[in-house]
């Protein structure tokens, strides 16, 4: 499914290492995904996997989590999946603080359909539907924090050990956790924007990232901030619902 | 407990929730819209009483998604909406059909297109129910004519949905949804309740077995690792583009409904033996038709009453069976003639088919129907 040089396999590897490290009973893991190259990861994984419709993975996962709170649910989405067509579900899952682990494979482009602009295509960069430069883009961390997510973190495919750790920490957060994994698409995005091959794109991540903790002291203009951007506990949605409705009698 | 205790004034929408809960529903996701809102409000209040859960989602697309997600977790789930929301649900309804996830979708029809008149009744979503989602697929849709029937058909909708792993529609309309009737709600143990078949533990599991009409459905959380997708898939649920497998899958989806027509298609008739004119109706309109036909027969006119409670699959054979003994079929409906075309298909030139249509937000009255009967008989 994935092109040679694609970064999606690296993110999927991180997810699997995190699951291994967390030592969760695999029958208690569900992977829910949307539609896109990244969402095809679900079909490669030997868990209870649910490949849904474009943009709706979080809404499917919301129903599943409500009736099966014991499941650890990973919700795999592309950047278009999560922030364009699925943007409404994203902000409301975040507002509710439902215990889902959103893993956003951000390749800054619509990979599956061949390189159209996404809300994460950096402003001014090219896409097949933005031949003169893309619109203003989102910052997923800012959207997550502003809408109420209790855990928000970012790493690139250059920082895999960090990515493993962030996914693990996201799972441990009882609430809506967002991990943005910056992957890369040499075919759909790289070529159009003269970013070079997969190695060059990885190197670019290496040279242009900065740990978010350093941001207070170091000039980080134009850099990718990696690490935990936000972590603050709040009551979890399904637990709250269960608590409020527990005593209800006929 | 005498029956008297169990008899009380119920609204159609309320009977729908009562039927859902009696059928074992324990999850609802929805987004408010007139004239279906009472269903959401009642579900919010009632479901927790029996350990069920309710969520008001951010829109109807998400509601349909959550309903499917909950069903995959093992819940009996449902949602209710009206035209505009029914439109939004369509992509995920197709998903439920393709992935064979049981669920029930109630559409309390109002006048459209677009926002139309939110509070006016209509029967305009007959074809949206049939072809609203893309691609070839079979559909099951019921259209109750009374409050008690709303209860019964809601139970039946859940049962068929569980048995056939198929989303099932209930096409209410503003009249039946908001009408109040004094009804007797059957005791729980008078009801037949069907639950989906589950796979046996520790055995190889095929969620989409080609040899079976309908395969057992493992709930997520029960430890069966398998894949669910809206893509064309193999017997294990993994995507494929193989043309042979594609044909097999789509044929099986159609066949599983075709093989149960007798169980699914519910119709009612009277005065058919001598009828040279038969009035074919469904939903709220059947109420006026019943009165009009009775009046006509009282006046010695050979008029028959044929009502279908099942819209899809359409009772082509039943209609075809009496068409050659009849001169005229009259089809009153609150739209521009959606079932009319299906009746013509069934009749296939054996009799004349005449429509009586209102699409102004007003119910068709018995008098109007009687006038039309006198005109065309
Ligand atoms: C409702 C709907 N609209 C459009 C599409 C076509 N489509 C498939 S994937 C995709 C975008 C993929 O981009 P992204 O979500 O960023 O994921 P990626 O492929 O880059 O991993 C689009 C527009 C679709 N499948 N469904």
XYZ file of C-alpha atoms and ligand atoms in Angstrom:
653
model
C 0.000 0.000 0.000
C 2.690 2.514 0.983
C 5.196 3.917 -1.539
C 8.873 3.193 -1.106
C 10.447 5.769 1.166
C 7.147 6.507 2.935
C 7.421 7.450 6.601
C 4.191 5.754 7.676
C 5.902 2.469 8.479
C 8.164 4.297 10.948
C 5.189 5.724 12.827
C 3.471 2.336 12.825
C 6.691 0.844 14.240
C 6.628 3.369 17.056
C 3.023 2.511 17.818
C 3.891 -1.183 18.046
C 6.906 -0.570 20.283
C 4.781 1.580 22.558
C 2.137 -1.163 22.791
C 4.868 -3.693 23.549
C 6.344 -1.496 26.276
C 2.956 -0.814 27.816
C 2.348 -4.545 28.099
C -1.416 -4.322 27.494
C -3.425 -7.483 26.897
C -3.827 -7.364 23.108
C -7.451 -8.468 23.328
C -8.051 -5.151 25.059
C -6.603 -3.097 22.220
C -8.609 -1.719 19.328
C -7.234 0.248 16.419
C -9.670 2.558 14.686
C -8.656 4.455 11.564
C -10.132 6.749 8.942
C -9.405 6.839 5.231
C -6.043 7.733 3.785
C -2.629 6.158 3.336
C -1.925 6.340 7.057
C -5.265 4.801 7.981
C -4.332 1.693 6.028
C -2.016 0.865 8.930
C -5.048 -0.695 10.638
C -5.203 -3.438 8.026
C -1.577 -4.385 8.702
C -2.028 -4.849 12.423
C -3.172 -8.001 14.126
C -5.567 -6.489 16.648
C -9.260 -5.720 16.592
C -9.064 -3.212 13.781
C -11.725 -0.895 12.441
C -11.082 0.966 9.207
C -13.902 3.517 8.976
C -14.877 6.396 6.662
C -12.879 9.502 5.785
C -12.725 11.827 8.781
C -15.025 9.840 11.043
C -12.660 7.550 12.932
C -12.984 9.510 16.194
C -16.780 9.389 16.041
C -16.782 5.603 15.469
C -14.285 5.280 18.302
C -16.503 7.393 20.578
C -19.369 4.902 20.260
C -17.023 1.965 20.752
C -15.345 3.490 23.813
C -18.690 4.278 25.447
C -19.796 0.655 25.347
C -16.331 -0.842 25.857
C -14.529 1.490 28.275
C -12.058 -1.299 29.113
C -10.506 -1.085 25.641
C -7.375 0.910 24.919
C -8.267 2.544 21.633
C -5.788 4.033 19.182
C -7.271 6.253 16.523
C -5.025 6.509 13.493
C -5.688 9.426 11.165
C -4.010 11.405 8.428
C -3.713 15.168 8.760
C -6.556 15.721 6.301
C -8.614 13.005 7.929
C -8.209 14.488 11.411
C -8.126 18.203 10.777
C -10.141 18.845 7.574
C -13.058 16.478 7.007
C -12.825 15.183 10.574
C -12.070 18.518 12.232
C -15.448 18.738 13.915
C -15.115 15.303 15.486
C -11.581 16.153 16.565
C -12.538 19.285 18.468
C -15.478 17.573 20.147
C -13.559 14.445 21.141
C -11.024 16.856 22.585
C -13.682 18.936 24.372
C -15.228 15.814 25.888
C -11.846 14.488 26.985
C -12.843 10.974 25.968
C -10.111 8.417 26.642
C -8.946 7.870 23.071
C -5.407 7.947 21.776
C -5.335 9.946 18.579
C -2.226 9.329 16.504
C -2.110 11.793 13.641
C 0.212 10.822 10.813
C 0.985 14.311 9.552
C 2.598 14.235 6.118
C 1.435 17.787 5.337
C -0.528 16.592 2.322
C -3.340 14.368 1.051
C -1.246 11.337 0.275
C -3.818 8.816 -0.840
C -5.436 11.024 -3.447
C -2.096 12.189 -4.794
C -0.826 15.385 -3.246
C -3.704 17.809 -2.729
C -3.501 20.524 -0.094
C -4.396 19.752 3.505
C -4.972 22.166 6.399
C -1.472 21.117 7.475
C 0.254 21.974 4.216
C 2.492 24.839 5.349
C 1.286 28.209 4.091
C 2.752 29.056 0.716
C 3.986 25.518 -0.010
C 2.748 23.744 -3.109
C 0.174 21.045 -3.556
C -1.571 19.839 -6.700
C -4.635 21.866 -5.685
C -2.506 24.766 -4.425
C -0.258 25.360 -7.414
C 0.321 28.968 -6.330
C 0.835 28.198 -2.674
C -1.251 26.786 0.171
C -3.614 28.644 2.511
C -2.806 29.423 6.123
C -2.243 26.161 8.020
C -3.247 24.741 11.384
C -0.920 23.915 14.235
C -2.343 20.643 15.573
C -0.880 21.199 19.035
C -2.621 24.552 19.350
C -5.950 23.146 18.175
C -5.659 20.223 20.600
C -4.807 22.387 23.590
C -7.372 25.062 22.791
C -10.174 22.518 22.465
C -9.470 20.724 25.728
C -7.233 17.724 25.010
C -5.520 16.676 28.220
C -2.398 15.398 26.483
C -0.815 16.864 23.364
C 2.604 15.908 22.049
C 4.549 15.943 18.808
C 7.533 14.134 17.400
C 8.900 13.596 13.927
C 9.909 10.372 12.245
C 13.496 11.436 12.917
C 12.773 11.184 16.663
C 11.445 7.641 16.912
C 12.504 6.847 20.507
C 10.794 10.076 21.522
C 7.718 9.148 19.477
C 7.548 5.739 21.212
C 7.654 7.442 24.601
C 5.045 10.027 23.671
C 2.591 7.385 22.499
C 3.139 5.516 25.761
C 2.574 8.640 27.828
C -0.528 9.401 25.811
C -1.973 5.997 26.651
C -1.261 6.562 30.335
C -3.201 9.813 30.216
C -6.807 9.038 31.117
C -8.475 11.315 28.603
C -8.111 12.573 25.073
C -4.478 12.261 24.014
C -3.150 13.662 20.794
C 0.166 12.549 19.381
C 1.154 14.284 16.183
C 3.678 12.177 14.323
C 5.330 14.179 11.592
C 5.869 11.708 8.824
C 6.785 12.604 5.271
C 5.535 11.921 1.788
C 8.393 12.116 -0.711
C 6.001 11.377 -3.578
C 3.038 13.629 -2.884
C 4.636 16.494 -0.993
C 8.399 16.198 -1.242
C 8.647 16.189 -5.013
C 6.381 19.198 -5.540
C 8.244 21.230 -2.956
C 11.755 20.083 -3.922
C 12.407 18.525 -0.522
C 14.535 15.725 -1.893
C 14.196 12.030 -1.148
C 13.155 10.309 2.069
C 16.606 10.690 3.630
C 16.701 14.377 2.823
C 13.263 14.859 4.342
C 14.297 13.025 7.506
C 17.417 15.173 7.721
C 15.297 18.228 7.338
C 13.302 17.142 10.397
C 16.549 16.590 12.275
C 17.836 20.046 11.501
C 14.614 21.931 11.985
C 13.247 20.524 15.217
C 13.681 21.797 18.730
C 12.548 20.275 22.046
C 9.518 22.191 23.196
C 11.038 22.604 26.679
C 13.777 24.780 25.211
C 11.369 27.205 23.651
C 11.363 29.548 26.608
C 15.083 30.214 26.293
C 15.901 29.634 22.641
C 14.601 31.383 19.535
C 12.413 28.813 17.854
C 10.921 30.845 15.020
C 10.184 28.528 12.091
C 11.196 25.407 14.041
C 9.180 22.276 14.709
C 8.653 21.954 18.443
C 8.829 18.342 19.593
C 7.912 16.780 22.920
C 4.993 17.194 25.303
C 3.165 20.437 24.604
C 0.444 19.967 27.151
C -0.455 17.495 29.875
C -3.100 18.353 32.397
C -5.563 15.894 33.897
C -9.313 16.462 33.721
C -12.344 14.210 34.290
C -12.714 11.664 31.532
C -15.954 11.663 29.510
C -17.126 8.041 29.795
C -16.265 7.865 33.506
C -18.156 11.087 34.092
C -21.176 9.859 32.122
C -21.158 6.579 34.007
C -20.902 8.357 37.340
C -23.749 10.740 36.526
C -26.071 8.015 35.311
C -25.184 5.253 37.759
C -27.973 5.829 40.239
C -30.697 6.326 37.650
C -33.603 4.008 38.354
C -36.733 3.210 36.480
C -50.380 -6.961 36.656
C -53.496 -6.453 34.590
C -53.467 -5.204 31.055
C -55.135 -1.992 32.148
C -51.961 -0.877 33.870
C -50.054 -1.384 30.671
C -52.423 0.661 28.539
C -51.748 4.355 28.256
C -51.505 7.318 25.979
C -48.328 7.096 23.917
C -46.872 9.369 21.293
C -45.473 7.717 18.154
C -41.947 8.876 18.897
C -42.334 7.633 22.460
C -43.552 4.229 21.276
C -40.447 4.064 19.118
C -38.180 4.494 22.150
C -40.259 2.021 24.159
C -39.969 -0.486 21.310
C -36.230 0.055 21.046
C -35.694 -0.521 24.752
C -37.979 -3.563 24.709
C -35.872 -4.926 21.846
C -32.757 -4.514 23.993
C -31.391 -1.218 22.692
C -28.676 0.096 24.982
C -27.000 2.812 22.936
C -28.248 5.920 21.192
C -26.260 8.610 19.413
C -28.020 11.462 17.704
C -28.322 15.102 16.869
C -31.590 16.949 17.560
C -33.939 17.694 14.678
C -37.678 18.308 14.444
C -39.864 16.225 14.309
C -37.663 13.463 15.746
C -36.291 15.254 18.809
C -38.528 13.522 21.367
C -36.808 10.243 20.487
C -33.409 11.676 21.469
C -34.788 13.298 24.614
C -36.488 10.117 25.750
C -33.486 7.964 24.907
C -31.294 10.325 26.965
C -33.581 9.909 29.954
C -34.542 6.252 29.607
C -31.456 4.383 28.434
C -29.486 4.837 31.679
C -32.398 3.277 33.586
C -31.416 -0.076 32.127
C -27.667 0.516 32.006
C -27.697 1.903 28.483
C -25.869 4.946 27.199
C -26.755 8.060 25.256
C -24.635 10.634 23.507
C -25.565 13.804 21.698
C -22.965 13.935 18.966
C -21.682 17.028 17.178
C -23.628 16.200 14.009
C -25.522 13.405 12.279
C -22.440 12.090 10.515
C -20.797 11.534 13.860
C -24.027 10.114 15.306
C -24.198 7.442 12.642
C -20.504 6.685 13.175
C -20.921 6.374 16.949
C -23.955 4.113 16.479
C -21.876 1.776 14.314
C -18.900 1.936 16.689
C -21.143 1.023 19.630
C -22.674 -1.878 17.734
C -19.178 -3.172 17.010
C -18.642 -3.059 20.751
C -21.677 -5.327 21.132
C -24.446 -2.800 21.816
C -27.841 -2.700 20.195
C -27.690 0.831 18.925
C -29.973 3.295 17.213
C -30.341 6.870 16.095
C -33.205 9.092 15.002
C -33.320 12.038 12.678
C -35.307 13.755 9.939
C -34.606 14.532 6.264
C -31.603 16.859 6.556
C -29.929 14.596 9.103
C -30.837 11.473 7.143
C -28.932 12.983 4.219
C -25.873 13.479 6.420
C -25.963 9.926 7.707
C -25.939 8.324 4.286
C -22.223 7.654 3.829
C -21.958 5.838 7.130
C -25.232 3.978 6.540
C -23.560 2.534 3.456
C -20.606 1.638 5.651
C -22.882 -0.305 8.012
C -24.366 -2.149 5.037
C -20.980 -3.036 3.603
C -19.424 -4.003 6.936
C -22.687 -5.689 8.030
C -23.079 -3.915 11.326
C -26.533 -4.141 12.925
C -28.208 -0.840 13.853
C -31.535 0.935 13.520
C -32.050 4.349 11.919
C -35.308 6.197 12.492
C -36.273 8.968 10.080
C -39.290 10.990 11.179
C -40.035 12.493 7.795
C -40.767 16.160 7.311
C -41.343 18.268 4.240
C -38.311 18.825 2.047
C -36.153 19.309 0.118
C -33.581 21.113 2.239
C -34.843 22.595 5.496
C -38.305 22.637 3.894
C -40.920 22.939 6.626
C -39.544 21.468 9.825
C -42.943 20.892 11.400
C -44.872 19.706 8.336
C -45.428 16.017 7.606
C -44.355 14.399 4.370
C -43.498 11.035 2.892
C -40.717 12.390 0.761
C -37.783 10.220 1.845
C -38.958 6.930 0.358
C -36.364 7.049 -2.390
C -33.679 8.547 -0.172
C -34.081 5.512 2.046
C -33.746 3.285 -0.997
C -30.867 4.959 -2.799
C -29.488 7.567 -0.385
C -26.149 5.903 0.018
C -24.071 5.175 -3.053
C -23.643 1.868 -4.803
C -25.866 -1.179 -5.092
C -27.248 -2.432 -1.814
C -30.427 -3.897 -0.383
C -32.502 -1.888 2.079
C -35.000 -2.731 4.788
C -37.437 0.064 5.671
C -40.672 0.043 7.642
C -43.358 2.726 7.667
C -45.721 2.394 10.636
C -49.247 3.817 10.407
C -50.093 3.902 14.089
C -48.499 4.334 17.477
C -48.812 0.667 18.399
C -47.383 -0.347 15.063
C -44.450 1.979 15.681
C -43.675 -0.035 18.796
C -44.034 -3.378 17.021
C -42.028 -2.420 13.961
C -39.252 -0.935 16.072
C -38.892 -4.288 17.833
C -38.959 -6.014 14.468
C -36.392 -3.602 13.037
C -33.934 -4.457 15.812
C -34.605 -8.167 15.427
C -34.015 -8.182 11.679
C -30.998 -5.962 12.056
C -29.422 -8.386 14.528
C -30.375 -11.468 12.584
C -29.222 -10.237 9.183
C -26.387 -7.925 10.312
C -28.050 -5.136 8.415
C -28.946 -1.530 9.228
C -32.741 -1.174 9.238
C -34.767 2.005 8.681
C -37.978 3.095 10.312
C -39.644 5.742 8.181
C -41.973 7.516 10.545
C -43.592 10.759 9.518
C -44.456 13.882 11.471
C -48.042 12.683 11.918
C -47.396 9.208 13.293
C -44.357 10.471 15.253
C -46.300 13.186 17.053
C -49.719 11.549 17.240
C -50.978 10.187 20.568
C -52.952 6.972 20.859
C -54.068 4.891 23.764
C -52.126 1.671 23.338
C -51.331 -1.516 25.120
C -47.620 -2.164 25.334
C -46.991 -5.906 25.370
C -45.308 -7.486 28.334
C -41.625 -8.166 27.832
C -42.093 -11.938 27.825
C -44.728 -11.710 25.097
C -42.031 -10.401 22.752
C -39.650 -12.366 20.593
C -36.217 -10.784 20.862
C -33.399 -11.779 18.512
C -29.738 -11.242 19.311
C -26.905 -11.463 16.805
C -25.070 -14.729 16.581
C -21.637 -14.789 18.234
C -18.615 -16.836 17.143
C -17.597 -19.793 19.245
C -14.539 -19.146 21.399
C -11.208 -20.743 20.444
C -12.321 -21.530 16.913
C -11.081 -19.969 13.691
C -13.296 -16.993 12.984
C -14.452 -15.701 9.622
C -16.481 -12.544 10.087
C -17.539 -12.632 6.421
C -17.752 -16.327 5.600
C -18.611 -16.810 1.911
C -20.368 -20.078 2.675
C -22.805 -18.452 5.046
C -25.607 -16.047 4.401
C -24.783 -14.177 7.594
C -21.705 -14.796 9.749
C -21.536 -14.458 13.512
C -20.318 -11.063 14.685
C -17.645 -10.867 17.380
C -17.757 -7.745 19.493
C -14.548 -5.781 19.905
C -13.326 -6.522 23.387
C -14.054 -10.235 23.119
C -10.571 -10.904 21.827
C -11.196 -11.946 18.219
C -8.600 -10.150 16.121
C -10.147 -9.249 12.809
C -10.606 -6.280 10.517
C -13.725 -4.320 9.692
C -13.696 -2.023 6.666
C -15.999 -0.321 4.200
C -13.674 -1.449 1.439
C -14.552 -4.594 -0.449
C -13.134 -7.314 1.767
C -12.389 -10.995 1.973
C -13.834 -13.488 4.443
C -11.550 -12.193 7.194
C -12.448 -8.562 6.618
C -9.229 -7.582 4.847
C -9.411 -5.336 1.784
C -9.366 -6.869 -1.657
C -9.982 -5.654 -5.203
C -10.377 -9.154 -6.614
C -13.358 -9.034 -8.994
C -14.533 -12.542 -8.153
C -14.577 -11.789 -4.427
C -16.243 -8.446 -5.057
C -19.065 -10.056 -6.971
C -19.472 -12.733 -4.325
C -19.648 -10.217 -1.504
C -22.147 -7.857 -3.130
C -24.308 -10.771 -4.268
C -24.367 -12.222 -0.780
C -25.378 -8.881 0.731
C -28.333 -8.750 -1.654
C -29.184 -12.407 -1.218
C -29.376 -12.276 2.552
C -32.335 -9.895 2.226
C -33.924 -11.597 -0.794
C -33.981 -14.898 1.070
C -36.114 -13.421 3.837
C -38.755 -11.479 1.952
C -41.609 -13.360 3.554
C -40.411 -12.480 6.998
C -39.662 -8.859 6.135
C -42.655 -7.844 4.022
C -45.711 -6.995 6.089
C -48.929 -5.940 4.407
C -52.567 -5.539 5.333
C -55.636 -5.718 3.116
C -59.414 -5.785 3.122
C -62.210 -5.622 0.586
C -59.959 -7.104 -2.048
C -62.170 -9.950 -3.304
C -64.550 -7.877 -5.380
C -62.349 -4.828 -5.825
C -62.115 -3.204 -9.215
C -60.178 -0.378 -7.578
C -57.525 -0.904 -4.919
C -56.060 1.941 -2.915
C -52.412 1.248 -2.123
C -51.034 3.165 0.845
C -48.489 3.308 3.656
C -47.594 5.370 6.728
C -49.870 8.165 7.917
C -51.735 8.338 4.610
C -53.067 4.824 5.181
C -55.138 6.231 8.048
C -57.163 8.455 5.718
C -57.289 5.715 3.120
C -58.779 3.241 5.577
C -61.638 5.617 6.290
C -62.168 6.508 2.653
C -62.300 2.855 1.580
C -64.770 2.051 4.346
C -66.976 4.930 3.233
C -66.749 3.813 -0.386
C -67.681 0.240 0.473
C -70.578 1.464 2.602
C -71.810 3.153 -0.539
C -71.560 -0.112 -2.419
C -68.397 0.653 -4.372
C -66.052 -2.300 -5.038
C -62.969 -0.711 -3.492
C -60.111 -2.591 -1.832
C -57.576 -1.535 0.785
C -53.943 -2.578 0.481
C -51.416 -1.154 2.898
C -47.763 -1.996 3.139
C -45.903 -1.535 6.407
C -42.705 -2.556 4.655
C -41.524 -0.016 2.115
C -38.294 -1.765 1.214
C -38.075 -4.445 0.015
C -41.212 -3.393 -1.838
C -44.077 -5.939 -2.052
C -43.920 -6.207 -5.861
C -45.197 -9.774 -5.906
C -48.129 -9.180 -3.616
C -49.295 -6.250 -5.726
C -48.676 -8.058 -8.977
C -50.807 -10.947 -7.656
C -53.983 -8.867 -7.493
C -53.233 -6.380 -10.284
C -54.763 -8.484 -13.075
C -58.046 -8.816 -11.180
C -58.199 -5.061 -10.716
C -58.931 -2.219 -13.106
C -57.355 0.623 -11.212
C -54.839 1.113 -8.426
C -54.952 4.435 -6.635
C -51.785 5.522 -4.799
C -52.227 8.477 -2.439
C -48.975 9.700 -0.912
C -47.518 12.858 0.565
C -44.931 13.377 -2.131
C -44.899 13.766 -5.913
C -45.246 10.043 -6.516
C -42.387 8.009 -5.098
C -44.155 4.717 -4.361
C -46.329 5.339 -7.422
C -43.455 4.292 -9.678
C -42.872 1.115 -7.687
C -46.556 0.212 -7.921
C -46.356 0.706 -11.690
C -43.376 -1.632 -11.789
C -45.349 -4.232 -9.855
C -48.481 -3.834 -11.949
C -46.539 -3.997 -15.172
C -49.363 -2.757 -17.372
C -51.982 -5.157 -15.987
C -54.038 -2.275 -14.557
C -54.164 1.485 -14.545
C -52.206 3.227 -11.778
C -53.382 6.650 -10.623
C -51.627 8.898 -8.127
C -53.087 11.279 -5.564
C -50.354 13.511 -4.314
C -50.000 16.277 -1.785
C -46.709 17.967 -1.105
C -47.915 21.086 0.687
C -47.409 19.946 4.263
C -51.066 18.972 4.728
C -52.372 15.474 5.241
C -54.477 13.900 2.508
C -58.033 13.739 3.879
C -60.488 10.824 3.579
C -62.768 13.113 1.591
C -60.100 13.865 -0.979
C -59.442 10.165 -1.393
C -63.139 9.373 -1.697
C -63.532 12.083 -4.340
C -60.652 10.607 -6.287
C -62.125 7.107 -5.966
C -65.422 8.346 -7.411
C -63.562 10.088 -10.187
C -61.431 7.171 -11.365
C -63.444 4.047 -10.548
C -16.006 11.431 1.992
C -14.737 11.267 1.263
N -14.195 12.316 0.629
C -13.049 12.162 -0.038
C -12.407 10.964 -0.073
C -11.135 10.823 -0.878
N -9.953 10.783 -0.021
C -9.424 9.611 0.385
S -8.121 9.809 1.369
C -8.181 11.494 1.241
C -7.209 12.393 1.905
C -6.054 11.708 2.471
O -5.220 12.605 3.133
P -4.909 12.447 4.665
O -6.157 12.333 5.448
O -4.017 13.557 5.060
O -4.201 11.036 4.788
P -2.901 10.457 4.009
O -3.386 9.724 2.809
O -2.024 11.619 3.640
O -2.294 9.560 5.005
C -9.252 11.872 0.444
C -9.579 13.282 0.136
C -13.007 9.882 0.596
N -12.473 8.657 0.632
N -14.160 10.069 1.264
